[in-house]
Coordinates of C-alpha atoms and ligand atoms in Angstrom, one line a residue:
M1 CA 28.5 -46.8 -7.2
S2 CA 29.2 -48.9 -9.7
K3 CA 27.1 -50.2 -11.3
V4 CA 26.1 -54.2 -11.7
E5 CA 26.5 -55.5 -15.4
L6 CA 23.4 -57.6 -16.6
I7 CA 24.3 -61.3 -15.8
F8 CA 23.4 -62.0 -19.2
N9 CA 26.6 -60.1 -20.6
K10 CA 28.4 -62.1 -18.7
H11 CA 26.8 -65.2 -20.5
K12 CA 29.3 -67.4 -21.7
G13 CA 28.6 -71.2 -23.6
G14 CA 29.8 -73.9 -21.0
K15 CA 30.5 -72.0 -17.5
S16 CA 27.5 -73.5 -15.4
C17 CA 29.1 -76.5 -14.1
G18 CA 26.3 -79.5 -12.6
I19 CA 27.4 -80.6 -9.8
T20 CA 24.9 -83.2 -8.9
P21 CA 25.3 -86.8 -10.2
P22 CA 23.2 -88.9 -13.3
A23 CA 19.8 -89.5 -11.2
G24 CA 19.7 -92.4 -12.9
V25 CA 15.6 -90.9 -13.9
P26 CA 14.4 -92.0 -17.1
E27 CA 13.7 -89.7 -19.5
P28 CA 10.9 -88.7 -19.6
P29 CA 9.2 -88.4 -23.2
A30 CA 9.9 -86.0 -25.5
L31 CA 6.8 -82.8 -25.6
P32 CA 4.9 -82.5 -28.5
A33 CA 7.3 -80.1 -31.4
E34 CA 4.9 -77.2 -30.7
L35 CA 5.3 -77.1 -26.9
L36 CA 9.3 -76.8 -27.0
R37 CA 10.3 -73.6 -27.3
E38 CA 13.7 -72.8 -30.0
S39 CA 15.3 -71.5 -27.2
L40 CA 15.5 -69.9 -23.4
D41 CA 17.9 -67.5 -23.5
L42 CA 19.0 -68.2 -20.2
P43 CA 23.0 -66.8 -19.7
D44 CA 24.9 -69.7 -19.3
V45 CA 27.1 -68.1 -16.0
S46 CA 28.8 -70.0 -12.9
E47 CA 28.0 -70.7 -10.1
T48 CA 30.4 -67.9 -7.9
E49 CA 28.8 -65.6 -10.4
L50 CA 26.0 -66.1 -9.9
V51 CA 26.2 -65.5 -6.2
R52 CA 28.4 -62.1 -7.0
H53 CA 25.1 -61.4 -9.4
Y54 CA 22.6 -61.8 -6.6
T55 CA 24.4 -60.4 -3.5
A56 CA 25.3 -57.5 -5.9
L57 CA 21.9 -55.9 -6.3
S58 CA 21.1 -56.5 -2.9
K59 CA 23.0 -54.1 -1.6
K60 CA 22.2 -51.7 -4.6
T61 CA 18.5 -52.0 -2.8
F62 CA 17.4 -49.8 0.0
G63 CA 14.9 -50.5 3.1
V64 CA 14.1 -49.3 6.7
D65 CA 17.0 -50.8 7.8
D66 CA 19.0 -48.6 6.2
G67 CA 18.3 -45.5 6.7
F68 CA 15.1 -43.0 7.2
Y69 CA 12.6 -44.1 5.6
P70 CA 10.0 -41.0 5.7
L71 CA 7.6 -41.7 3.1
G72 CA 3.7 -40.6 3.7
S73 CA 0.9 -43.6 4.2
C74 CA 2.8 -45.8 4.0
T75 CA 3.6 -45.5 7.8
M76 CA 7.4 -47.4 7.3
K77 CA 8.7 -48.0 10.6
Y78 CA 11.1 -50.1 12.3
N79 CA 10.4 -54.7 12.2
P80 CA 12.0 -55.3 15.4
K81 CA 14.2 -58.7 14.5
I82 CA 12.3 -60.2 17.5
N83 CA 9.2 -61.0 14.7
E84 CA 11.7 -62.3 12.3
K85 CA 13.1 -65.2 15.4
M86 CA 9.8 -66.4 15.9
A87 CA 7.8 -66.4 12.2
A88 CA 10.9 -69.2 12.0
L89 CA 10.2 -71.2 15.1
P90 CA 9.7 -75.2 13.0
G91 CA 6.1 -74.8 14.1
F92 CA 5.0 -72.3 12.7
A93 CA 7.7 -72.1 9.6
A94 CA 6.9 -75.4 9.0
S95 CA 3.4 -76.3 9.4
H96 CA 0.9 -77.5 7.2
P97 CA -1.4 -76.6 6.0
Y98 CA -3.4 -79.3 5.1
L99 CA -2.5 -80.7 9.1
D100 CA -5.3 -81.7 11.2
E101 CA -6.4 -79.4 13.3
D102 CA -5.3 -81.3 16.9
L103 CA -1.9 -81.3 16.1
V104 CA -1.8 -77.8 14.9
Q105 CA -3.7 -76.1 18.5
G106 CA -0.9 -73.8 19.3
N107 CA -1.1 -72.0 15.5
L108 CA -4.5 -72.3 15.3
R109 CA -5.4 -70.2 19.1
L110 CA -3.1 -68.0 18.0
L111 CA -4.8 -67.1 14.8
K112 CA -8.1 -66.4 17.0
E113 CA -6.0 -64.6 19.6
L114 CA -4.2 -62.0 16.9
Q115 CA -8.7 -61.6 15.8
D116 CA -9.3 -61.2 19.8
Y117 CA -6.2 -58.4 19.7
L118 CA -7.3 -56.6 16.9
C119 CA -11.1 -56.8 18.7
A120 CA -9.7 -54.7 21.4
I121 CA -7.6 -52.5 19.7
T122 CA -10.5 -51.5 17.5
G123 CA -13.6 -52.1 19.1
F124 CA -15.1 -54.2 16.4
G125 CA -17.2 -58.0 16.5
A126 CA -15.4 -60.4 14.5
F127 CA -12.0 -60.8 12.3
T128 CA -10.7 -62.3 9.2
L129 CA -6.8 -63.1 8.5
Q130 CA -7.3 -63.6 5.4
P131 CA -6.8 -60.7 2.9
A132 CA -3.6 -60.2 1.8
A133 CA -2.8 -57.0 1.9
G134 CA -4.3 -53.5 2.4
A135 CA -6.5 -53.4 -1.6
H136 CA -7.3 -57.1 -1.0
G137 CA -8.9 -56.2 2.8
E138 CA -10.6 -53.5 0.7
L139 CA -12.5 -55.5 -2.3
T140 CA -13.1 -58.1 0.9
G141 CA -14.9 -55.4 3.5
L142 CA -17.1 -54.4 -0.1
M143 CA -18.5 -58.1 -1.3
M144 CA -19.4 -57.8 2.7
M145 CA -21.0 -54.7 1.9
K146 CA -22.6 -56.4 -1.5
A147 CA -23.5 -59.0 1.0
W148 CA -25.3 -57.2 4.1
F149 CA -27.7 -55.7 0.8
A150 CA -28.2 -58.9 -1.0
S151 CA -29.5 -60.4 2.2
K152 CA -31.6 -57.3 2.3
G153 CA -33.2 -57.7 -1.0
E154 CA -32.1 -54.3 -1.5
K155 CA -29.1 -53.7 -4.5
R156 CA -27.8 -49.7 -4.1
T157 CA -24.7 -49.5 -7.0
K158 CA -22.9 -45.7 -5.0
I159 CA -19.6 -45.9 -2.3
I160 CA -18.3 -42.2 -1.8
C161 CA -14.8 -41.7 -1.4
P162 CA -13.5 -37.8 -0.5
D163 CA -10.9 -37.2 -2.7
S164 CA -8.3 -36.8 -1.0
S165 CA -8.3 -40.9 -0.9
H166 CA -5.9 -43.8 -1.0
G167 CA -5.9 -45.2 -5.1
T168 CA -6.7 -48.1 -3.5
N169 CA -9.9 -46.7 -2.3
P170 CA -11.8 -46.1 -5.5
A171 CA -10.3 -49.0 -7.6
S172 CA -11.8 -51.4 -5.3
V173 CA -15.1 -49.5 -4.9
T174 CA -14.9 -50.2 -9.0
M175 CA -12.9 -53.9 -8.8
C176 CA -17.2 -55.0 -6.7
G177 CA -18.9 -53.1 -9.7
F178 CA -19.8 -50.2 -7.7
V179 CA -19.4 -46.7 -8.7
P180 CA -17.3 -44.2 -6.8
A181 CA -19.1 -40.8 -5.7
P182 CA -15.7 -38.4 -5.2
L183 CA -17.2 -36.7 -2.4
A184 CA -14.4 -32.8 -2.5
S185 CA -12.9 -31.7 0.6
D186 CA -13.8 -28.5 2.9
P187 CA -10.6 -26.0 2.7
D188 CA -9.3 -27.4 5.8
G189 CA -8.7 -30.7 4.1
L190 CA -11.3 -32.9 6.3
V191 CA -14.4 -34.5 4.6
D192 CA -16.8 -30.8 4.2
L193 CA -20.7 -31.5 5.6
K194 CA -23.4 -29.8 3.8
A195 CA -21.7 -31.6 0.6
L196 CA -21.7 -35.3 2.3
E197 CA -25.1 -34.4 3.1
A198 CA -26.4 -34.0 -0.1
L199 CA -24.8 -36.5 -1.8
M200 CA -25.5 -39.7 0.4
D201 CA -29.1 -40.5 -1.1
E202 CA -30.2 -44.6 -0.6
D203 CA -29.1 -45.2 -4.0
T204 CA -25.5 -45.2 -2.0
A205 CA -23.7 -48.3 -0.1
G206 CA -21.8 -46.6 2.3
M207 CA -18.5 -44.0 2.2
M208 CA -14.6 -45.4 3.0
L209 CA -13.2 -43.1 4.2
T210 CA -9.3 -42.8 6.2
N211 CA -9.3 -41.7 10.1
P212 CA -6.8 -39.4 10.2
N213 CA -7.2 -39.1 7.1
T214 CA -4.4 -39.0 3.9
L215 CA -3.7 -35.6 4.8
G216 CA -2.6 -36.6 8.4
L217 CA -5.6 -34.4 9.7
F218 CA -8.2 -35.9 12.1
E219 CA -11.7 -35.5 10.7
K220 CA -13.2 -34.4 13.8
D221 CA -16.9 -34.8 12.7
I222 CA -16.3 -39.1 12.3
V223 CA -19.2 -39.4 14.7
E224 CA -21.6 -36.8 12.4
I225 CA -20.3 -38.1 9.6
C226 CA -21.2 -41.6 10.1
R227 CA -24.7 -40.6 11.2
I228 CA -25.0 -39.3 8.1
V229 CA -24.5 -42.2 6.3
H230 CA -26.7 -44.0 8.3
A231 CA -30.0 -42.1 8.6
K232 CA -30.1 -43.3 5.0
G233 CA -29.1 -47.2 5.6
G234 CA -25.3 -46.6 4.0
L235 CA -22.1 -48.6 6.1
M236 CA -19.5 -46.7 7.5
Y237 CA -16.0 -48.3 5.8
C238 CA -12.5 -47.1 8.2
D239 CA -9.8 -47.6 5.6
G240 CA -7.2 -48.7 9.3
A241 CA -4.4 -48.7 6.4
N242 CA -2.5 -46.1 8.5
A243 CA -3.3 -47.2 12.4
N244 CA -0.3 -45.7 14.2
A245 CA -1.6 -42.4 15.3
V246 CA -5.6 -44.0 17.4
L247 CA -3.1 -47.0 18.4
G248 CA -4.6 -47.8 22.2
V249 CA -5.7 -44.4 21.8
S250 CA -9.3 -44.7 19.8
R251 CA -11.0 -47.2 18.3
F252 CA -12.7 -47.0 14.9
A253 CA -16.1 -48.9 16.0
D254 CA -16.3 -46.7 18.6
M255 CA -16.3 -43.4 16.1
G256 CA -19.0 -45.3 14.3
Y257 CA -17.7 -47.4 12.0
D258 CA -19.6 -50.4 11.0
I259 CA -16.3 -52.4 8.6
C260 CA -12.7 -51.9 8.5
H261 CA -9.1 -52.7 7.5
L262 CA -5.7 -52.9 8.4
N263 CA -2.2 -53.6 7.3
L264 CA -0.2 -55.8 9.3
H265 CA 2.6 -54.5 7.2
K266 CA 2.1 -50.9 7.7
T267 CA 0.5 -50.7 11.6
F268 CA 1.7 -53.9 13.1
S269 CA 5.9 -53.6 12.2
T270 CA 6.0 -56.6 8.8
P271 CA 8.6 -55.9 6.0
H272 CA 6.5 -54.7 3.7
G273 CA 8.3 -52.8 -0.5
G274 CA 8.5 -54.8 -3.0
G275 CA 4.9 -55.8 -3.6
G276 CA 4.8 -58.4 -0.1
P277 CA 4.1 -60.1 1.0
G278 CA 1.2 -58.2 3.2
A279 CA -1.7 -59.0 5.9
G280 CA -5.0 -56.5 5.1
P281 CA -6.5 -58.6 8.3
V282 CA -10.7 -56.8 8.0
G283 CA -12.9 -56.4 10.9
V284 CA -16.7 -55.9 11.5
T285 CA -19.1 -55.4 13.8
A286 CA -21.6 -58.4 15.3
A287 CA -24.1 -57.4 12.6
L288 CA -22.0 -58.4 10.0
A289 CA -19.8 -60.6 11.6
P290 CA -21.8 -63.5 9.8
F291 CA -20.7 -62.8 6.2
L292 CA -16.8 -63.0 7.1
P293 CA -15.1 -64.6 4.8
G294 CA -14.0 -68.7 5.3
P295 CA -13.0 -70.1 8.2
V296 CA -12.5 -67.9 11.1
A297 CA -10.7 -69.0 14.4
A298 CA -12.4 -69.9 17.1
E299 CA -12.0 -71.2 20.8
E300 CA -14.3 -73.6 22.9
K301 CA -13.9 -74.9 26.2
G302 CA -10.6 -74.7 25.1
V303 CA -10.3 -76.2 21.8
Y304 CA -9.4 -74.1 18.8
A305 CA -11.4 -75.0 15.6
L306 CA -11.5 -73.2 12.3
K307 CA -15.2 -72.2 11.5
T308 CA -16.9 -70.9 8.7
P309 CA -19.2 -67.7 9.7
E310 CA -23.3 -68.6 7.9
K311 CA -23.1 -66.1 5.5
S312 CA -20.1 -66.1 4.6
I313 CA -19.0 -64.3 0.8
G314 CA -16.7 -67.8 1.0
R315 CA -12.8 -67.8 1.0
V316 CA -10.1 -64.1 -0.2
K317 CA -7.0 -66.5 0.5
G318 CA -5.9 -70.0 1.2
F319 CA -5.6 -71.7 3.7
N320 CA -5.6 -69.0 6.4
G321 CA -4.0 -66.0 4.2
N322 CA 0.3 -64.9 4.5
F323 CA 0.5 -66.7 8.3
G324 CA 4.1 -65.9 8.7
V325 CA 2.7 -62.5 8.5
L326 CA 0.0 -62.6 11.0
V327 CA 3.1 -64.6 13.6
R328 CA 5.4 -61.4 13.2
A329 CA 1.9 -59.0 13.9
Y330 CA 1.1 -61.0 16.9
T331 CA 4.5 -61.1 18.4
Y332 CA 4.4 -57.0 17.4
I333 CA 1.1 -56.8 20.2
R334 CA 2.8 -59.3 22.6
S335 CA 5.5 -57.6 23.4
L336 CA 4.4 -54.0 23.2
G337 CA 1.8 -54.8 24.9
A338 CA -1.9 -52.7 25.7
A339 CA 0.7 -50.1 27.6
G340 CA 3.2 -50.4 24.3
L341 CA 0.8 -49.6 22.5
K342 CA -0.3 -46.5 23.5
A343 CA 2.7 -45.4 23.5
T344 CA 3.4 -46.1 19.9
G345 CA 0.3 -44.1 18.6
I346 CA 1.4 -40.9 21.1
N347 CA 5.3 -41.4 19.8
A348 CA 3.8 -41.4 16.2
V349 CA 1.5 -38.0 16.4
L350 CA 4.8 -36.3 18.7
N351 CA 7.4 -37.1 16.1
A352 CA 5.5 -35.8 13.3
N353 CA 3.7 -32.4 14.7
Y354 CA 7.9 -32.2 15.9
M355 CA 8.8 -32.4 12.9
R356 CA 5.9 -30.9 11.1
S357 CA 6.6 -27.2 13.6
R358 CA 10.1 -27.5 12.7
L359 CA 10.0 -28.0 8.5
E360 CA 6.3 -25.8 8.2
K361 CA 9.2 -22.2 9.9
H362 CA 10.8 -23.2 5.7
F363 CA 8.1 -25.1 3.3
H364 CA 4.6 -24.5 2.9
L365 CA 2.6 -26.8 4.6
A366 CA -0.5 -27.7 2.5
Y367 CA -3.0 -27.4 5.9
P368 CA -2.0 -25.8 9.0
G369 CA -1.8 -26.8 12.4
L370 CA -2.0 -29.9 14.1
C371 CA -1.1 -33.1 12.2
K372 CA -1.4 -37.0 13.2
H373 CA 0.8 -39.2 12.0
E374 CA 1.6 -37.0 9.0
F375 CA 1.6 -33.9 7.0
V376 CA 1.9 -32.9 4.0
L377 CA 4.2 -29.7 2.4
D378 CA 4.1 -28.8 -0.5
D379 CA 6.3 -25.9 -3.5
T380 CA 4.3 -23.0 -3.1
R381 CA 7.4 -21.9 -1.1
L382 CA 10.2 -23.4 -3.2
P383 CA 12.5 -20.6 -5.3
N384 CA 13.9 -20.5 -8.2
G385 CA 11.7 -23.3 -10.5
I386 CA 12.6 -25.9 -7.8
T387 CA 10.1 -29.0 -7.5
T388 CA 8.9 -31.0 -5.7
M389 CA 10.5 -33.4 -7.2
D390 CA 14.1 -32.2 -7.3
I391 CA 13.5 -31.8 -3.7
A392 CA 13.1 -36.1 -3.5
K393 CA 16.0 -36.7 -6.0
R394 CA 18.3 -34.9 -3.9
L395 CA 17.2 -36.6 -0.7
L396 CA 19.3 -39.7 -2.3
D397 CA 21.9 -38.3 -2.5
Y398 CA 22.4 -37.6 1.7
G399 CA 21.6 -41.8 1.8
Y400 CA 17.2 -41.1 2.9
H401 CA 14.0 -43.0 0.7
P402 CA 11.8 -39.5 -0.4
P403 CA 8.7 -38.9 1.2
T404 CA 5.2 -39.4 -1.0
I405 CA 5.3 -36.8 -3.2
Y406 CA 2.7 -35.9 -5.4
F407 CA -0.1 -37.2 -3.3
P408 CA -2.8 -35.9 -2.6
L409 CA -3.5 -35.5 -5.0
I410 CA -4.8 -32.1 -3.9
V411 CA -2.2 -30.6 -2.6
H412 CA -0.1 -28.2 -6.0
G413 CA 4.2 -30.6 -5.7
A414 CA 2.7 -32.7 -2.5
M415 CA 5.5 -33.5 0.0
M416 CA 3.5 -36.3 2.8
I417 CA 6.2 -37.0 5.5
E418 CA 5.4 -40.2 7.9
P419 CA 8.4 -39.9 10.6
T420 CA 6.9 -43.4 12.7
E421 CA 6.9 -43.6 15.9
T422 CA 10.1 -45.6 16.2
E423 CA 12.6 -43.5 14.7
H424 CA 14.8 -41.7 17.9
K425 CA 14.6 -37.3 17.5
D426 CA 18.5 -37.4 16.3
T427 CA 18.0 -39.0 13.4
L428 CA 14.3 -36.7 12.9
D429 CA 17.1 -33.5 13.5
R430 CA 19.7 -34.7 10.9
F431 CA 16.8 -35.7 8.3
I432 CA 15.1 -31.8 9.2
E433 CA 18.0 -30.2 8.7
T434 CA 18.6 -32.0 5.7
M435 CA 15.6 -30.5 3.8
I436 CA 16.8 -26.9 5.2
S437 CA 19.8 -27.6 3.5
I438 CA 18.2 -28.7 0.3
L439 CA 15.5 -25.5 0.0
K440 CA 19.6 -23.4 0.9
E441 CA 21.1 -25.4 -2.5
A442 CA 17.5 -24.2 -4.2
E443 CA 18.7 -20.6 -4.0
D444 CA 21.7 -21.1 -4.5
D445 CA 22.7 -23.3 -6.4
P446 CA 19.2 -24.7 -9.1
E447 CA 21.4 -25.7 -11.4
T448 CA 23.1 -28.7 -9.9
L449 CA 20.6 -28.7 -8.0
R450 CA 18.2 -29.9 -10.9
K451 CA 20.6 -33.0 -11.8
A452 CA 20.4 -35.0 -8.3
P453 CA 20.8 -37.7 -7.8
L454 CA 24.4 -37.4 -8.4
T455 CA 26.3 -40.1 -6.4
T456 CA 23.5 -42.7 -7.1
V457 CA 23.7 -45.2 -10.1
V458 CA 21.8 -44.2 -12.8
S459 CA 20.7 -40.8 -12.1
R460 CA 17.0 -39.3 -13.5
L461 CA 15.0 -42.2 -15.3
D462 CA 12.2 -41.3 -17.5
E463 CA 10.0 -42.3 -15.1
V464 CA 6.8 -42.1 -18.2
Q465 CA 8.6 -44.2 -20.9
A466 CA 9.2 -46.9 -17.4
A467 CA 5.6 -47.0 -16.6
R468 CA 4.9 -47.5 -20.2
K469 CA 7.6 -49.5 -21.5
P470 CA 8.6 -51.1 -19.3
V471 CA 12.0 -53.3 -20.2
I472 CA 11.0 -56.5 -18.2
C473 CA 12.7 -59.1 -20.5
F474 CA 16.5 -59.0 -21.2
C475 CA 17.7 -61.2 -24.7
S476 CA 21.2 -62.6 -24.4
G477 CA 23.3 -60.6 -27.0
E478 CA 21.4 -58.4 -26.9
Ligands
PLP501 C1 -1.2 -48.7 2.1 C2 -2.6 -47.9 1.7 C3 -3.4 -48.8 1.2 C4 -3.1 -50.5 1.0 O1 -2.6 -51.9 1.2 P1 -1.6 -52.4 0.2 O2 -1.6 -53.3 1.2 O3 -0.6 -51.9 -0.3 O4 -2.7 -52.9 -0.7 C5 -4.2 -48.9 1.3 N1 -5.1 -47.2 2.1 C6 -4.4 -46.4 2.7 C7 -4.5 -45.4 2.9 C8 -3.1 -46.7 2.8 O5 -1.7 -45.7 2.4

């Protein structure tokens, strides 16, 4: 694979071309000297060079449309192209958010129906579509918890987060002004009921719990967990970012949860990666519905309107959230229908268990037994000092995006694999065979494996340096 040269290296004064004629608009008055830059350091390149540069860069990327992308706790599944077609319809893509409600009845109806579908899927009483991501949904849900306790004249300070939880959970807890109370998992990777009982008190606002959890395991005691938290007046928050496994099969509200967020950009098939845009709608029980951020879409006698709930925590995002993402999720739900959504859940679990049962003959499975939509291998059986990182890097040479590695933190050298329901058995088999062949290489030729990847533009990067001292600006001539 060839490298793409920095665009700054193509800089040469006078190369850029201006094809637009002078506009005839008078020059604006000069800016004060202290506001002027000495140099902008923008490269001077021709239009052709510019287009070729970015086209070349766009080919160096990897996404679900390039190949298998088994990232655990991330649900990188196929994004049906019909979603894009619908989101691009001018009535959706070009309508201005300030248009009068009577001119955008169709758009408001889509919002209302999507809220209703998400209620039906999760069992909750009401939804907000505003949050722009999963983490944003978490913050929104926690703000509602805070408002709920304030309305009862209570001030609670802690939120319980299991040690297997996604990093955004304790981060959102802290951001919202609560203190995370970590809860150790039991030897089976599940919530330890005795430890929970000991930790839960009347200073604790509630618990954030993913189900299936980030080890891909279903919290079978979820009803009892909710009972323990509710008994002390707490609320149960479900991180439903990856809800594939339960789609159409079980519902968060029925399990006893009070609040959940869903990642439309994971479970409901909108493209993600590279930072968005996404959508992390939040669903709540009828008791919490008055606290939802405003506005939410409502319908009365066939007329659709935006309404702000009476005790609303206020806005969390401009207008109606990332509307294009909502159109994609709506299209996905409508094109699958109830039976299709259920098949999604069943196939997500089937695919994960097929891969698990074949790979556990070669790699060590962190938590034995049936999994849900994902499973976690560890580095226990890797020979010759080969690490999880070596395996992940070698996968790049075979055209795969590696699984999530070194997460959850409670598994040493974790490889967390989520195949998703949209992959064919042939793809799963090819990936499994590749994993087995890499393991053989670990035995026969560990030195080569330690140098992988061998076919990419760059090989082993200094990841610590990249995180600590990122180079975010190149200046011409350097
Ligand atoms: C992805 C994910 C999140 C965060 O979602 P973002 O949209 O990236 O903010 C939270 N929890 C879990 C379990 C996730 O997988």
